[in-house]
GROMACS .gro file of C-alpha atoms in nm:
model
  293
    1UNK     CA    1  -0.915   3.689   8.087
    2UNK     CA    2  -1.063   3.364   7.928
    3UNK     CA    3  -0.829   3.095   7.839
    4UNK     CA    4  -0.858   2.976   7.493
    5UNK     CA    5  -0.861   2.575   7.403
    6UNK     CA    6  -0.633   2.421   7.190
    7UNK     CA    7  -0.749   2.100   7.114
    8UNK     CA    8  -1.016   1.861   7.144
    9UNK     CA    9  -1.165   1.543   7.046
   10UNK     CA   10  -1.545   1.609   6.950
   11UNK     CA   11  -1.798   1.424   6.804
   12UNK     CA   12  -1.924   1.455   6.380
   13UNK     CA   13  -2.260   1.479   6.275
   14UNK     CA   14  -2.482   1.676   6.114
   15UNK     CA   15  -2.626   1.804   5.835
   16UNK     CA   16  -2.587   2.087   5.599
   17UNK     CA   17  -2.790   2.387   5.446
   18UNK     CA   18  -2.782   2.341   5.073
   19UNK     CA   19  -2.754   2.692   5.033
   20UNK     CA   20  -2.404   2.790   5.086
   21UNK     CA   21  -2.299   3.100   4.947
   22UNK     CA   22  -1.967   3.301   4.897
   23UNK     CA   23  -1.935   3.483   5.186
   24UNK     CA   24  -1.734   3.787   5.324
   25UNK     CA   25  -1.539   3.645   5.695
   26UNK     CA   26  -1.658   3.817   5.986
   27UNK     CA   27  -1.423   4.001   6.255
   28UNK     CA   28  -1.371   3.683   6.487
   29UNK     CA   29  -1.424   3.724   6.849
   30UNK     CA   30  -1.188   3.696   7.129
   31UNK     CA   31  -1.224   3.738   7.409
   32UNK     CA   32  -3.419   2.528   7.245
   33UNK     CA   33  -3.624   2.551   7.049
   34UNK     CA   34  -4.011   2.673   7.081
   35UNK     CA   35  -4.152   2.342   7.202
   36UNK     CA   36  -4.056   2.307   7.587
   37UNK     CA   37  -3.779   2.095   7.672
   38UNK     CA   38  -3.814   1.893   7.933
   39UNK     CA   39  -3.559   1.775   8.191
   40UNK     CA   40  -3.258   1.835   7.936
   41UNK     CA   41  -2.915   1.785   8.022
   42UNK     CA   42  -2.665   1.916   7.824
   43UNK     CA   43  -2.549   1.691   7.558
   44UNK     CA   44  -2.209   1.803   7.511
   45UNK     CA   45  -2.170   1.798   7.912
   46UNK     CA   46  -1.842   1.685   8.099
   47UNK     CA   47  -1.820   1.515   8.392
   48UNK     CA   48  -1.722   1.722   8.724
   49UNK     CA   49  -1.386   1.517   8.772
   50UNK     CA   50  -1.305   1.621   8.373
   51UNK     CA   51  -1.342   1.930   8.388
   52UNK     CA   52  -1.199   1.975   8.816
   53UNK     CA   53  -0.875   1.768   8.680
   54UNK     CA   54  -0.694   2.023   8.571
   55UNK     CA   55  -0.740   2.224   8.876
   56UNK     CA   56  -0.498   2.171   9.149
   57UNK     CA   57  -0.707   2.324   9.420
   58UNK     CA   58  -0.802   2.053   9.715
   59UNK     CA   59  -1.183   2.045   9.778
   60UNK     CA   60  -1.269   2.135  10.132
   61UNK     CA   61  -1.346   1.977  10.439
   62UNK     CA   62  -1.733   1.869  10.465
   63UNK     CA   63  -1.747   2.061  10.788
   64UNK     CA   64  -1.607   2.367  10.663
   65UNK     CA   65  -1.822   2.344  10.318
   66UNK     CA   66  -2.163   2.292  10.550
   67UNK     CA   67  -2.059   2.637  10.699
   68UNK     CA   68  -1.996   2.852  10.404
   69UNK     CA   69  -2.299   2.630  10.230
   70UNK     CA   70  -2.520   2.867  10.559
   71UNK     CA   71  -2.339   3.146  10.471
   72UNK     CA   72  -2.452   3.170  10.119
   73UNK     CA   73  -2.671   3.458   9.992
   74UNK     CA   74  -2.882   3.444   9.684
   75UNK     CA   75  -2.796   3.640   9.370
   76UNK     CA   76  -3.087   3.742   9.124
   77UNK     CA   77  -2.846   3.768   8.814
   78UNK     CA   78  -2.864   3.926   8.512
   79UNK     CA   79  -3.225   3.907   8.289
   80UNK     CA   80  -3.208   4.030   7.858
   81UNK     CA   81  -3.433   4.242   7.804
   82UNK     CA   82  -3.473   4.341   7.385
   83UNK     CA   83  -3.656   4.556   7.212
   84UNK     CA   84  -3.834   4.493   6.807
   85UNK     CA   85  -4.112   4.395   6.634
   86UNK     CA   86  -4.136   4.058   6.637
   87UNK     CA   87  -4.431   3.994   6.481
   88UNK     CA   88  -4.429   4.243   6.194
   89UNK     CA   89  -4.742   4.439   6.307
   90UNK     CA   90  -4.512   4.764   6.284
   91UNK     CA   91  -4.540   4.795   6.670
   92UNK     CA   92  -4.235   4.773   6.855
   93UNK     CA   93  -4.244   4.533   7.173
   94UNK     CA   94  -3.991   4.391   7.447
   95UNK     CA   95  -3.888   4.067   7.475
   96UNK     CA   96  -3.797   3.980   7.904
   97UNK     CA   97  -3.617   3.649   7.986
   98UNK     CA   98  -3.752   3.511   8.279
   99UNK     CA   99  -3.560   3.224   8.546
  100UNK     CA  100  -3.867   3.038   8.759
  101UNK     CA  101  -3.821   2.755   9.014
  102UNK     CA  102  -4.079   2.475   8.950
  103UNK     CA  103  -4.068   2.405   9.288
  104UNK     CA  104  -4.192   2.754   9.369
  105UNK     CA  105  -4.310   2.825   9.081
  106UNK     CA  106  -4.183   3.184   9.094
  107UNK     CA  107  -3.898   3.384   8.928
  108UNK     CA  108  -3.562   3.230   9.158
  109UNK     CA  109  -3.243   3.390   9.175
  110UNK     CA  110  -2.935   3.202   8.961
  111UNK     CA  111  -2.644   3.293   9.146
  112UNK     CA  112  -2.568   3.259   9.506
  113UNK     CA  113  -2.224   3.503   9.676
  114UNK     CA  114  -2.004   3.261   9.898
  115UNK     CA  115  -2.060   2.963   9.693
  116UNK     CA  116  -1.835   2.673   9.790
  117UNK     CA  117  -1.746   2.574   9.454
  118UNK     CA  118  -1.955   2.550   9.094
  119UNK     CA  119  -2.011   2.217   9.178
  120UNK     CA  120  -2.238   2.334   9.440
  121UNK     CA  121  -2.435   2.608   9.188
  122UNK     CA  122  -2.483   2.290   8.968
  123UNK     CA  123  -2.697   2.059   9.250
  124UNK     CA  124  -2.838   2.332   9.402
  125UNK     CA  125  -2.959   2.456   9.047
  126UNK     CA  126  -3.118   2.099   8.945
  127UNK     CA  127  -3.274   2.058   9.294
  128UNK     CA  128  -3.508   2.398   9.165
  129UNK     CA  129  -3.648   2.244   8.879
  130UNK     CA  130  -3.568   2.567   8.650
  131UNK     CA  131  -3.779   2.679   8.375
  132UNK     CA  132  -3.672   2.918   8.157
  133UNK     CA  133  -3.893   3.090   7.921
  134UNK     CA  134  -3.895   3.494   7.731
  135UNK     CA  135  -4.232   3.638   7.744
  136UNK     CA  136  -4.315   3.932   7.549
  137UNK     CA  137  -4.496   4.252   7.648
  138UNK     CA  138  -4.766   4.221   7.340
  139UNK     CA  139  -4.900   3.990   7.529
  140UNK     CA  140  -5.084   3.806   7.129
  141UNK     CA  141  -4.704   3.628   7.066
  142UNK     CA  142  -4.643   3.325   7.294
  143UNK     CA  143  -4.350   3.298   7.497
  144UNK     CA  144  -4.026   3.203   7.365
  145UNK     CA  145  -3.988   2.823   7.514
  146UNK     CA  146  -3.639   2.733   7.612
  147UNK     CA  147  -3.614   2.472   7.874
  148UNK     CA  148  -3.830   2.312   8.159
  149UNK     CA  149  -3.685   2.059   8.442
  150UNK     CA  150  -3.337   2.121   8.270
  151UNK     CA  151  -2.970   2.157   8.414
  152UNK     CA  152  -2.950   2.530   8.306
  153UNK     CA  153  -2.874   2.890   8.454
  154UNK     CA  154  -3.124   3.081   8.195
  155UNK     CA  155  -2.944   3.246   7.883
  156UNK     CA  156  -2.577   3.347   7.805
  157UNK     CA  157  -2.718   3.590   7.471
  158UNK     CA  158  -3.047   3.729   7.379
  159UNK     CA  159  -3.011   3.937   7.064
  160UNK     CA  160  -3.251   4.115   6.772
  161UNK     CA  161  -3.063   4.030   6.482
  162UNK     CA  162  -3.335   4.247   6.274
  163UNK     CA  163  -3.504   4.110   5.951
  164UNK     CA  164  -3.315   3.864   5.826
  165UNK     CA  165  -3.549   3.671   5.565
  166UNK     CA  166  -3.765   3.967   5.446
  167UNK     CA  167  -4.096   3.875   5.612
  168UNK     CA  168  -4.127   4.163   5.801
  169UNK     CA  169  -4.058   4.093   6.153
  170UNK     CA  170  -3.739   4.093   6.363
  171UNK     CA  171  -3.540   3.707   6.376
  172UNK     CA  172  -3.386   3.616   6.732
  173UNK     CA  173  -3.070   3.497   6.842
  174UNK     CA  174  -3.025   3.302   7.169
  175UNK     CA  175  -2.758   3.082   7.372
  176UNK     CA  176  -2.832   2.874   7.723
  177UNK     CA  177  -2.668   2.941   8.003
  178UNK     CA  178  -2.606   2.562   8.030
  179UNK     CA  179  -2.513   2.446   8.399
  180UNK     CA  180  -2.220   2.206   8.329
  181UNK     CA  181  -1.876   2.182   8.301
  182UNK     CA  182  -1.873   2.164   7.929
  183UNK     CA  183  -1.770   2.471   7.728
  184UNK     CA  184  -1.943   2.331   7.381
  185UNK     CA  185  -2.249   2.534   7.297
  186UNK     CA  186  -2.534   2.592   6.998
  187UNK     CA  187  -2.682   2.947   6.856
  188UNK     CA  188  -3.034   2.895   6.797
  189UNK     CA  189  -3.174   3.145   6.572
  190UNK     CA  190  -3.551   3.177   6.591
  191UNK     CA  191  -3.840   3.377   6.393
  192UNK     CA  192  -4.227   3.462   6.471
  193UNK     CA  193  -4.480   3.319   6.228
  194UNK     CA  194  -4.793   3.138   6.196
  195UNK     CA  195  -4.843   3.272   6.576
  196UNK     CA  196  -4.548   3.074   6.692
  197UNK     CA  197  -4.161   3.087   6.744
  198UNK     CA  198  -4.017   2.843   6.469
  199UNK     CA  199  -3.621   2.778   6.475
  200UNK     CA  200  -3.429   2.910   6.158
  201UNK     CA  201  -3.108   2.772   6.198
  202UNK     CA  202  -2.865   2.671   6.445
  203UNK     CA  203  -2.494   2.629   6.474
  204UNK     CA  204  -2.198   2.531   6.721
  205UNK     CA  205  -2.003   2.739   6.924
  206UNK     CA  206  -1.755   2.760   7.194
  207UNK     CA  207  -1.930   2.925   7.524
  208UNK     CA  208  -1.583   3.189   7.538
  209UNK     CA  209  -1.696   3.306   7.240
  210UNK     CA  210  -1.958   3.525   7.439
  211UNK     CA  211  -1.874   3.762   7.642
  212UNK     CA  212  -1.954   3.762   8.050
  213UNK     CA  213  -2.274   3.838   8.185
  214UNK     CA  214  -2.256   4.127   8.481
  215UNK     CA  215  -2.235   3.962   8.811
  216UNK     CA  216  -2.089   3.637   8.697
  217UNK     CA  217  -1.716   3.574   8.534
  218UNK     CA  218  -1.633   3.200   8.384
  219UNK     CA  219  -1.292   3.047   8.409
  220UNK     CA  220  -1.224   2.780   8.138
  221UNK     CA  221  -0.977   2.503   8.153
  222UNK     CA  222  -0.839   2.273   7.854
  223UNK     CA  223  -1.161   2.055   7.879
  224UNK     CA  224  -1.403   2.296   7.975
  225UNK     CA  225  -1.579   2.561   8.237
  226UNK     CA  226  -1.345   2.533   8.569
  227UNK     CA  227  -1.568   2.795   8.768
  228UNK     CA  228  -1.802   3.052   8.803
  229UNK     CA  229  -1.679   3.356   8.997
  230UNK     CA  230  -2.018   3.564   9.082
  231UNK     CA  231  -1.928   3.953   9.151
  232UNK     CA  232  -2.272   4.147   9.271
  233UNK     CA  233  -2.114   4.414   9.455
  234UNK     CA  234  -1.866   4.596   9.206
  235UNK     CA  235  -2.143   4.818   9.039
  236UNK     CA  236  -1.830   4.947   8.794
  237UNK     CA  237  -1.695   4.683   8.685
  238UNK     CA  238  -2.070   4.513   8.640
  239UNK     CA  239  -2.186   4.800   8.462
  240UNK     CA  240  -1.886   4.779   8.221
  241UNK     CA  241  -1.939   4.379   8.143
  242UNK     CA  242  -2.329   4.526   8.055
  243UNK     CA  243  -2.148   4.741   7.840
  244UNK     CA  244  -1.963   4.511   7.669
  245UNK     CA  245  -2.232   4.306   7.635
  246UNK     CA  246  -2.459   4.534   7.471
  247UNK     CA  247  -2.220   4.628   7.229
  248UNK     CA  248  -2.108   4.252   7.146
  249UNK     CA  249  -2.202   4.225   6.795
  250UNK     CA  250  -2.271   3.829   6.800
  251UNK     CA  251  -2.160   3.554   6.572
  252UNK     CA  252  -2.478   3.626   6.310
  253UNK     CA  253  -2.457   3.911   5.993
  254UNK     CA  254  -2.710   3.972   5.729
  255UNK     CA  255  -2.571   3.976   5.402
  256UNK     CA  256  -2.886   4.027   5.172
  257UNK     CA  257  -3.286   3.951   5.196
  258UNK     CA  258  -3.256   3.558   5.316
  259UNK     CA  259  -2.850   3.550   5.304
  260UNK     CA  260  -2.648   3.537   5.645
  261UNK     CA  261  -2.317   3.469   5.779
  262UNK     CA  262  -2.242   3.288   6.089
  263UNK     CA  263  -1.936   3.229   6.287
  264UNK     CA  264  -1.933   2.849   6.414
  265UNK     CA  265  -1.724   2.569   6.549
  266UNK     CA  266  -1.634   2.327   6.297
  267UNK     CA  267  -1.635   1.907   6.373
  268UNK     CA  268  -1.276   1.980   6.364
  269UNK     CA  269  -1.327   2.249   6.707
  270UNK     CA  270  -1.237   2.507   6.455
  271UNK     CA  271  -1.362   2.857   6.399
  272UNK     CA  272  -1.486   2.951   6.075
  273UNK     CA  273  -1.750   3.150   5.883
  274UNK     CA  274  -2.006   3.019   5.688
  275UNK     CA  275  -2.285   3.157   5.450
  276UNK     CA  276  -2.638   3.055   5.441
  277UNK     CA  277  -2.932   3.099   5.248
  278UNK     CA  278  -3.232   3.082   5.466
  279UNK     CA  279  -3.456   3.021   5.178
  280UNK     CA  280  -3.337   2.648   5.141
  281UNK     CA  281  -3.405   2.597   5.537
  282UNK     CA  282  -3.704   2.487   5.523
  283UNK     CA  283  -3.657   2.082   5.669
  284UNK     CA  284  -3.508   2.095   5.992
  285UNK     CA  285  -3.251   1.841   5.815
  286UNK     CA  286  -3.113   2.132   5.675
  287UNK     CA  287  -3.091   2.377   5.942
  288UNK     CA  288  -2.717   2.373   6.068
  289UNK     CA  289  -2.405   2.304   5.925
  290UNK     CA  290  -2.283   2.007   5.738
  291UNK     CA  291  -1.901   2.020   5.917
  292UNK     CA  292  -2.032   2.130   6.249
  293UNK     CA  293  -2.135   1.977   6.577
   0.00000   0.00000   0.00000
């Protein structure tokens, strides 16, 4: 089970979307951007002794960690894979994400089974030189940019939210699979036009929020992600996280042509809902929240 936080000191900024509407709460769950970005660290990321200070486990012996470190066995991990027309053409098409070392510059597996510690997934993941990109199978819309030479494990979510604005093709949701010890997070929601993926909107969240990816299970602490438990072998309980997953019905709902609600963190680390009118999101200025991260 995930641990919820209770408090937590986090920065204000931002700005708002002028068109904030009345809007019906959603059910709340319990449980970057097109251009490439290069060699990103996670802004909201907390430092290894934050996060491992509320742990009372005693880090092992370098001898013993060199072993288990030879011991280790690579785990692919879980890839989205979603289906819509994404470019309004009336054809339907698939949307893969893809993990690639740019030190092999091949796909490269996220996970590894008999992992010392996250710690270890962390410097081992940076000393790759991910990229992480979604391709499509019509092979006339670009890839889906979201991070080169960063500190990232691919995506937590990958969803088709549908037509939101009432353009005619199918808006995208996605959330990286940051490789930090922070638990702070941002929905980016993205659309196809003018032959390129252009960001919508984007909002806070808390990483529990989402549910776990098969394979992998997080453990949070009061300031953040304490560890990364990777399961490969228990096809059950795997294929039931996949189901959960699929049936997760995200933190975005249409309301009406151009009119969504989303579920964010607040500057106050609050959750609440939110309505907003696409339509007046046209400066980037005004494409997030005024009380949100």
């Amino acid at each position: 089970m995930k641990k919820y936080l209770y408090s937590l000191l986090v920065f204000s900024i931002l700005v708002a979307c002028k068109g904030r509407e009345e809007s019906v709460p959603l059910t709340p769950i319990l449980k970057n951007k097109a251009p490439i970005q290069k060699g990103l660290a996670h802004s909201d990321t907390l430092s290894k002794e934050s996060a491992q200070g509320q742990s009372k486990g005693k880090e092992l012996p370098q001898s013993k960690r060199r072993i288990i470190l030879k011991k280790m066995k690579p785990v692919f991990g879980y890839r989205f894979v979603i289906k819509g027309d994404f470019d309004g053409d009336g054809e339907q098409e698939q949307l893969l994400e893809h993990f690639y070392s740019l030190k092999t510059n091949k796909e490269t597996n996220k996970f590894y089974e008999n992992i010392p510690d996250y710690g270890d997934l962390v410097t081992l993941t940076i000393k790759k030189d991910p990229y992480s990109f979604v391709s499509c199978t019509n092979k006339n819309i670009k890839n889906l940019e979201i991070s080169q030479g960063g500190q990232l494990l691919g995506l937590s979510y990958l969803k088709n939210e549908g037509d939101l604005n009432g353009d005619g093709t199918d808006e995208v949701s996605y959330v990286v699979n940051w490789a930090d010890w922070s638990n702070l997070n941002h929905w980016h929601l993205m659309t196809y036009r003018n032959q390129q993926w252009e960001e919508l909107y984007t909002f806070s969240i808390w990483d529990w929020q989402l549910p776990d990816l098969p394979e992998t299970f997080n453990e949070y602490g009061m300031f953040g992600l304490q560890n990364k438990y990777i399961n490969a072998h228990n096809t059950k309980a795997n294929k039931a996280i996949e189901k959960d997953l699929l049936e997760f019905k995200g933190l975005v709902r249409k309301i009406a042509k151009d009119s969504i609600e989303i579920y964010y963190m607040t500057n106050e680390a609050e959750l609440d809902t939110l309505g907003v009118n696409l339509k007046y999101c046209l400066k980037k200025e005004d494409r997030s929240p005024k009380n949100g991260i």
